CSV table of C-alpha atoms and ligand atoms in Angstrom, one decimal:
chain,number,residue,atom,x,y,z
A,1,MET,CA,103.3,85.4,130.1
A,2,SER,CA,102.9,87.9,127.3
A,3,LEU,CA,105.2,89.5,124.7
A,4,ARG,CA,104.9,93.1,123.5
A,5,CYS,CA,106.6,95.0,120.7
A,6,GLU,CA,107.0,98.7,121.0
A,7,TYR,CA,108.7,101.4,118.9
A,8,ARG,CA,110.6,103.6,121.4
A,9,GLN,CA,111.9,107.1,121.3
A,10,GLU,CA,114.6,106.6,124.0
A,11,SER,CA,118.1,105.5,123.0
A,12,VAL,CA,118.9,101.8,122.9
A,13,ALA,CA,121.0,102.1,126.0
A,14,GLU,CA,118.0,103.5,127.9
A,15,VAL,CA,115.6,100.8,126.8
A,16,LEU,CA,118.1,98.2,127.9
A,17,ARG,CA,117.9,99.4,131.5
A,18,SER,CA,114.8,97.3,132.1
A,19,ASP,CA,115.1,93.7,133.1
A,20,ARG,CA,112.0,92.9,131.0
A,21,VAL,CA,113.7,93.6,127.7
A,22,LEU,CA,114.0,90.5,125.5
A,23,GLY,CA,115.4,92.3,122.5
A,24,VAL,CA,116.1,95.7,121.0
A,25,VAL,CA,116.6,96.3,117.3
A,26,SER,CA,118.6,99.4,116.4
A,27,PHE,CA,118.6,101.3,113.1
A,28,LEU,CA,121.0,103.8,111.7
A,29,PRO,CA,121.4,106.7,112.6
A,30,GLY,CA,121.3,106.4,116.3
A,31,GLN,CA,123.5,103.4,116.1
A,32,TYR,CA,124.2,101.4,119.3
A,33,CYS,CA,127.9,100.8,120.0
A,34,GLY,CA,127.8,98.5,123.0
A,35,ASP,CA,127.8,94.7,123.1
A,36,ASP,CA,124.6,93.9,125.0
A,37,PRO,CA,123.5,90.4,123.7
A,38,ARG,CA,119.9,91.6,123.6
A,39,VAL,CA,120.6,94.1,120.8
A,40,ALA,CA,120.4,93.4,117.1
A,41,SER,CA,122.1,96.3,115.3
A,42,THR,CA,120.9,96.7,111.8
A,43,SER,CA,122.2,99.1,109.1
A,44,LEU,CA,118.7,100.0,107.9
A,45,ILE,CA,118.2,103.7,107.9
A,46,ARG,CA,115.3,105.4,109.7
A,47,ILE,CA,113.6,107.8,107.4
A,48,ASP,CA,112.2,110.0,110.2
A,49,ASP,CA,113.2,110.7,113.8
A,50,GLU,CA,109.9,109.7,115.4
A,51,TYR,CA,111.2,106.4,116.9
A,52,CYS,CA,114.7,105.3,117.7
A,53,CYS,CA,114.4,101.6,118.1
A,54,GLU,CA,112.2,98.5,118.3
A,55,ALA,CA,111.8,96.8,121.7
A,56,TRP,CA,110.5,93.3,122.5
A,57,LEU,CA,109.3,93.2,126.0
A,58,SER,CA,108.5,90.4,128.4
A,59,ASP,CA,106.2,90.8,131.4
A,60,THR,CA,108.6,88.8,133.5
A,61,PRO,CA,112.3,89.3,134.1
A,62,VAL,CA,114.5,87.8,131.4
A,63,GLU,CA,117.8,85.9,131.4
A,64,TYR,CA,120.3,86.7,128.7
A,65,GLY,CA,123.8,86.1,127.5
A,66,VAL,CA,126.2,85.3,124.6
A,67,ASP,CA,126.5,81.7,123.4
A,68,GLU,CA,130.3,81.1,123.6
A,69,SER,CA,130.7,78.6,120.8
A,70,THR,CA,128.6,80.6,118.2
A,71,GLY,CA,128.7,84.2,119.4
A,72,LEU,CA,124.9,84.3,119.3
A,73,GLY,CA,123.2,86.9,121.5
A,74,TRP,CA,120.2,85.5,123.3
A,75,SER,CA,117.6,86.2,125.9
A,76,CYS,CA,114.7,84.2,127.2
A,77,ASN,CA,111.8,83.9,129.6
A,78,GLU,CA,109.6,80.8,130.3
A,79,GLU,CA,108.1,80.7,126.9
A,80,ILE,CA,110.2,82.7,124.5
A,81,LEU,CA,113.8,82.7,123.3
A,82,TRP,CA,114.9,85.8,121.4
A,83,VAL,CA,118.1,85.3,119.5
A,84,SER,CA,120.2,87.2,116.9
A,85,VAL,CA,123.2,86.5,114.8
A,86,LYS,CA,125.6,88.7,112.9
A,87,MET,CA,127.6,87.3,110.0
A,88,SER,CA,130.4,89.3,108.4
A,89,GLU,CA,131.2,89.1,104.7
A,90,THR,CA,134.5,89.2,103.0
A,91,PRO,CA,134.9,90.0,99.3
A,92,GLY,CA,133.5,87.0,97.4
A,93,THR,CA,131.4,85.7,100.2
A,94,ASP,CA,128.9,83.1,99.0
A,95,MET,CA,125.4,84.2,100.2
A,96,THR,CA,124.1,80.7,100.0
A,97,GLU,CA,126.8,79.5,102.4
A,98,LEU,CA,126.4,82.5,104.7
A,99,SER,CA,122.7,82.2,105.2
A,100,TYR,CA,123.0,78.4,105.6
A,101,GLN,CA,125.6,79.0,108.3
A,102,ALA,CA,123.5,81.6,110.0
A,103,TYR,CA,120.4,79.5,110.0
A,104,SER,CA,122.2,76.3,111.0
A,105,ARG,CA,123.7,78.1,114.1
A,106,LEU,CA,120.4,79.6,115.0
A,107,LEU,CA,118.3,76.4,114.6
A,108,ASP,CA,120.9,74.3,116.5
A,109,PHE,CA,120.9,76.8,119.3
A,110,ILE,CA,117.2,77.2,119.7
A,111,SER,CA,116.6,73.5,119.8
A,112,SER,CA,119.5,72.9,122.3
A,113,ARG,CA,117.8,75.5,124.5
A,114,GLY,CA,114.4,73.8,124.3
A,115,TYR,CA,112.7,76.5,122.1
A,116,PRO,CA,112.7,74.7,118.8
A,117,ASN,CA,109.9,76.6,117.0
A,118,VAL,CA,110.7,79.7,115.0
A,119,VAL,CA,107.6,82.0,115.2
A,120,ARG,CA,109.0,85.1,113.5
A,121,ALA,CA,112.3,85.9,111.8
A,122,TRP,CA,113.9,89.0,110.3
A,123,ASN,CA,116.7,89.0,107.8
A,124,TYR,CA,118.7,92.0,106.7
A,125,PHE,CA,121.7,92.1,104.5
A,126,LYS,CA,123.4,94.3,101.9
A,127,ASP,CA,123.0,94.3,98.2
A,128,ILE,CA,120.0,92.1,98.2
A,129,ASN,CA,119.2,92.6,94.5
A,130,LYS,CA,122.8,92.2,93.3
A,131,GLY,CA,123.5,89.4,90.8
A,132,GLU,CA,121.5,88.1,87.9
A,133,GLY,CA,119.0,85.2,87.9
A,134,ASP,CA,119.9,82.5,90.4
A,135,GLU,CA,123.0,84.4,91.3
A,136,GLU,CA,120.9,87.3,92.8
A,137,ARG,CA,121.9,87.5,96.5
A,138,TYR,CA,118.3,87.3,97.7
A,139,LYS,CA,117.8,84.0,95.8
A,140,GLN,CA,121.1,82.6,97.2
A,141,PHE,CA,120.0,83.7,100.6
A,142,CYS,CA,116.7,81.7,100.1
A,143,LEU,CA,118.6,78.6,99.1
A,144,GLY,CA,120.9,78.6,102.1
A,145,ARG,CA,118.0,79.3,104.5
A,146,HIS,CA,115.9,76.6,102.9
A,147,ASN,CA,118.7,74.0,103.2
A,148,ALA,CA,119.2,74.7,106.8
A,149,LEU,CA,115.5,74.6,107.6
A,150,ILE,CA,115.0,71.3,105.8
A,151,GLU,CA,118.0,69.8,107.5
A,152,HIS,CA,116.3,70.8,110.8
A,153,GLU,CA,113.2,69.0,109.7
A,154,TYR,CA,111.1,72.1,109.1
A,155,LEU,CA,108.2,71.3,106.8
A,156,ASP,CA,106.5,74.0,104.7
A,157,ARG,CA,103.7,74.4,107.3
A,158,TYR,CA,106.2,75.2,110.1
A,159,PHE,CA,108.0,77.9,108.3
A,160,PRO,CA,108.1,81.1,110.3
A,161,ALA,CA,106.6,84.5,109.5
A,162,ALA,CA,109.5,86.5,108.1
A,163,SER,CA,110.9,89.7,106.5
A,164,ALA,CA,113.9,89.9,104.2
A,165,LEU,CA,115.2,93.3,103.2
A,166,GLY,CA,118.3,94.8,101.8
A,167,CYS,CA,120.5,97.6,103.2
A,168,HIS,CA,123.6,99.4,101.8
A,169,GLU,CA,126.3,98.1,104.2
A,170,GLY,CA,126.9,95.9,107.2
A,171,GLU,CA,126.7,92.3,108.1
A,172,LEU,CA,124.0,89.7,107.5
A,173,ILE,CA,121.7,90.2,110.6
A,174,VAL,CA,119.1,87.6,111.5
A,175,TYR,CA,117.0,87.9,114.6
A,176,MET,CA,114.1,85.7,115.6
A,177,ILE,CA,111.5,84.8,118.2
A,178,ALA,CA,111.5,81.1,119.0
A,179,SER,CA,109.1,79.3,121.3
A,180,LYS,CA,108.7,76.0,123.1
A,181,GLU,CA,105.3,75.3,121.5
A,182,LYS,CA,104.5,75.6,117.8
A,183,SER,CA,102.8,78.7,116.4
A,184,VAL,CA,100.0,78.6,113.7
A,185,GLN,CA,101.0,79.5,110.2
A,186,VAL,CA,98.6,81.6,108.1
A,187,GLU,CA,98.5,82.1,104.3
A,188,ASN,CA,96.8,84.6,102.1
A,189,ALA,CA,94.2,83.1,99.6
A,190,ARG,CA,95.1,85.9,97.1
A,191,GLN,CA,98.7,85.0,97.0
A,192,VAL,CA,100.5,81.8,96.2
A,193,SER,CA,102.4,80.6,99.3
A,194,ALA,CA,105.9,81.9,99.0
A,195,TYR,CA,107.3,78.4,99.5
A,196,HIS,CA,105.3,77.4,96.3
A,197,TYR,CA,106.6,80.2,94.1
A,198,PRO,CA,107.6,78.9,90.7
A,199,ARG,CA,111.2,78.2,89.6
A,200,GLN,CA,111.8,81.7,88.2
A,201,TYR,CA,112.0,83.0,91.8
A,202,GLY,CA,115.0,80.8,92.6
A,203,LEU,CA,116.3,77.3,92.9
A,204,ARG,CA,114.5,77.1,96.3
A,205,ALA,CA,111.4,79.2,97.0
A,206,PRO,CA,111.4,81.6,99.9
A,207,SER,CA,110.8,79.7,103.2
A,208,PHE,CA,108.3,81.8,105.1
A,209,ALA,CA,104.6,81.9,106.0
A,210,ARG,CA,102.5,85.0,105.2
A,211,ALA,CA,101.7,85.4,108.9
A,212,ALA,CA,101.8,83.4,112.2
A,213,TYR,CA,99.9,83.6,115.4
A,214,LYS,CA,100.9,82.4,118.8
A,215,SER,CA,99.1,82.1,122.0
A,216,TRP,CA,101.2,82.7,125.0
A,217,ALA,CA,100.1,82.0,128.6
A,218,ARG,CA,98.4,85.4,128.9
A,219,SER,CA,98.0,86.8,125.4
A,220,ALA,CA,97.9,85.9,121.8
A,221,ASP,CA,99.8,87.7,119.1
A,222,MET,CA,99.8,87.9,115.4
A,223,TYR,CA,102.9,88.5,113.3
A,224,ILE,CA,102.3,89.7,109.7
A,225,SER,CA,105.3,88.9,107.5
A,226,GLY,CA,106.8,91.5,105.1
A,227,THR,CA,103.9,92.0,102.6
A,228,ALA,CA,104.1,93.5,99.2
A,229,SER,CA,102.2,94.2,96.0
A,230,ILE,CA,101.9,90.6,94.8
A,231,VAL,CA,98.9,88.7,93.6
A,232,GLY,CA,99.3,85.0,92.9
A,233,TYR,CA,103.0,85.0,92.6
A,234,GLU,CA,103.4,88.1,90.4
A,235,SER,CA,104.4,91.6,91.3
A,236,GLN,CA,101.8,94.2,90.5
A,237,HIS,CA,101.9,98.0,89.7
A,238,GLN,CA,105.6,98.2,88.8
A,239,GLY,CA,106.6,101.9,88.8
A,240,ASP,CA,103.5,103.1,90.7
A,241,VAL,CA,104.3,103.1,94.4
A,242,LEU,CA,100.9,104.3,95.6
A,243,ALA,CA,99.1,101.5,93.7
A,244,GLN,CA,101.7,99.1,95.3
A,245,LEU,CA,100.9,100.5,98.7
A,246,ALA,CA,97.1,100.1,98.2
A,247,LEU,CA,97.5,96.5,97.2
A,248,THR,CA,100.0,95.8,100.0
A,249,LEU,CA,97.4,97.1,102.5
A,250,GLU,CA,94.7,94.9,100.9
A,251,ASN,CA,97.0,91.9,101.3
A,252,ILE,CA,97.6,92.8,105.0
A,253,SER,CA,93.8,93.2,105.7
A,254,ALA,CA,93.3,89.8,104.0
A,255,LEU,CA,95.8,88.3,106.3
A,256,VAL,CA,94.3,89.9,109.4
A,257,ASP,CA,90.8,88.6,108.3
A,258,GLN,CA,92.4,85.1,107.8
A,259,VAL,CA,93.9,85.1,111.2
A,260,ASN,CA,90.5,86.0,112.7
A,261,GLU,CA,88.7,83.3,110.6
A,262,ILE,CA,90.9,80.6,112.1
A,263,ASP,CA,89.5,81.9,115.3
A,264,PRO,CA,92.0,80.7,117.9
A,265,MET,CA,90.3,79.8,121.1
A,266,GLU,CA,92.0,82.6,122.9
A,267,LYS,CA,90.1,85.2,120.8
A,268,ILE,CA,86.6,83.8,120.9
A,269,ASP,CA,85.2,87.2,122.0
A,270,ALA,CA,87.7,89.6,120.4
A,271,ARG,CA,89.3,90.1,117.1
A,272,PHE,CA,92.9,90.4,116.3
A,273,GLY,CA,93.8,93.9,115.2
A,274,LEU,CA,97.1,95.5,114.1
A,275,ASP,CA,99.1,97.3,116.8
A,276,LEU,CA,102.3,98.3,114.9
A,277,LEU,CA,103.5,98.6,111.3
A,278,LYS,CA,107.0,98.7,109.9
A,279,VAL,CA,107.2,100.3,106.5
A,280,TYR,CA,110.2,99.6,104.2
A,281,ILE,CA,110.6,102.1,101.4
A,282,ARG,CA,113.1,101.7,98.5
A,283,HIS,CA,113.3,105.3,97.5
A,284,GLN,CA,113.2,107.8,100.4
A,285,ALA,CA,111.6,110.3,98.0
A,286,ASP,CA,108.4,108.2,98.2
A,287,TYR,CA,108.1,108.6,101.9
A,288,PRO,CA,105.9,111.7,102.2
A,289,LEU,CA,103.3,110.3,99.9
A,290,ILE,CA,103.4,106.8,101.4
A,291,ARG,CA,103.1,108.2,104.9
A,292,LYS,CA,100.2,110.4,104.0
A,293,LYS,CA,98.2,107.6,102.4
A,294,LEU,CA,99.1,105.1,105.2
A,295,GLU,CA,97.9,107.6,107.9
A,296,GLU,CA,94.5,107.9,106.2
A,297,GLN,CA,93.9,104.3,107.0
A,298,TYR,CA,96.2,103.5,109.9
A,299,GLY,CA,96.9,106.9,111.5
A,300,HIS,CA,96.1,105.4,114.9
A,301,ILE,CA,98.8,102.8,114.7
A,302,PRO,CA,102.5,103.5,115.4
A,303,ALA,CA,104.5,103.1,112.2
A,304,LEU,CA,108.3,102.9,111.8
A,305,TYR,CA,109.6,104.0,108.4
A,306,LEU,CA,112.9,102.6,107.1
A,307,GLN,CA,114.8,102.9,103.9
A,308,ALA,CA,115.3,99.3,102.6
A,309,ASP,CA,115.5,97.4,99.4
A,310,VAL,CA,112.6,95.0,98.8
A,311,CYS,CA,113.8,91.6,97.7
A,312,ARG,CA,112.0,91.9,94.3
A,313,GLN,CA,113.8,94.5,92.2
A,314,GLU,CA,110.5,95.8,90.8
A,315,LEU,CA,108.8,96.5,94.1
A,316,ASP,CA,109.3,99.7,96.0
A,317,VAL,CA,107.4,99.2,99.3
A,318,GLU,CA,106.9,96.4,101.8
A,319,ILE,CA,105.1,96.4,105.1
A,320,GLU,CA,105.1,94.1,108.1
A,321,GLY,CA,102.9,94.2,111.2
A,322,VAL,CA,102.4,93.0,114.7
A,323,GLY,CA,98.9,92.6,116.1
A,324,SER,CA,97.0,91.2,119.1
B,1,3EB,C1,107.1,88.3,98.9
B,1,3EB,O1,105.9,88.3,99.3
B,1,3EB,C2,107.8,89.6,99.2
B,1,3EB,O2,112.2,85.8,102.0
B,1,3EB,O3,111.7,86.0,104.1
B,1,3EB,C3,108.4,89.1,102.1
B,1,3EB,C4,108.6,88.5,103.4
B,1,3EB,C5,109.3,88.7,101.1
B,1,3EB,C6,109.6,87.6,103.7
B,1,3EB,C7,111.6,86.3,102.9
B,1,3EB,C8,110.3,87.8,101.4
B,1,3EB,C9,110.5,87.3,102.7
B,1,3EB,O4,107.6,87.4,98.3
B,1,3EB,C10,109.2,89.3,99.8
């Protein structure tokens, strides 16, 4: 069994024709209007037209459906359960409660299906930087997520790799890859683990690992979490997006090195390398420069560029990756 992620040029509907598709993530524009349970529809905006969507592919046929009691869309093969949830907001919605509900549903569902380990999770919701201090929606999101994870007996070292980004409209969307067997969490020696961030970053620190790797029956994959311009626990290079990009890329290489140092048995003769990058940019105007710089180093790797708000107000770029 192996899992592959690809950025695709075809429409979501076309990608869905294959019986090997575990999940498709759609971005605006090019929105998908159907109700296939394998699709997670986000409101994030693609900055260019190079790719239409993100596809997660199995090398064996998948089973899929909607969970009737929770409305979760899911799909699975022998080793992987791909699941997404969409939570609507009404005026005055409490983000702590909403993220708690989303994660409680997801975690209950994956364990009931026998895939209790979250390898990788993506979180997208609107107005991520709205609210002051502990009232900031991102911090409330972190609190709700943390409470649900702890209730489900997730210890720090089992937190998934993750990304959490803001968009301008739409529901809270969470999608995740869950597995039967645990993945291995990886941290970056140059950064304080997010789950140990000090009190100023919220009542409960963000519950994610910097990266995770997982060996499947026929492959091993590495998932690099959303990575930004942070050293220790502090944001660096406020106002200088190119310096932020350079530091972000250093943090990503440090993580790739760290994954290789752990040297999972599956990779004795080969190194993990990056296969895909997803680049979140706060101000679309920064795109040409960011793309130019990124291509100098990673021009050989497909990259998907999205407009999104980084969860720290002072940061303007964040990058995640998939590798094998
Ligand atoms: C950081 O390093 C930047 O809350 O799930 C990156 C990846 C970030 C995931 C999350 C937040 C999350 O703190 C922000």
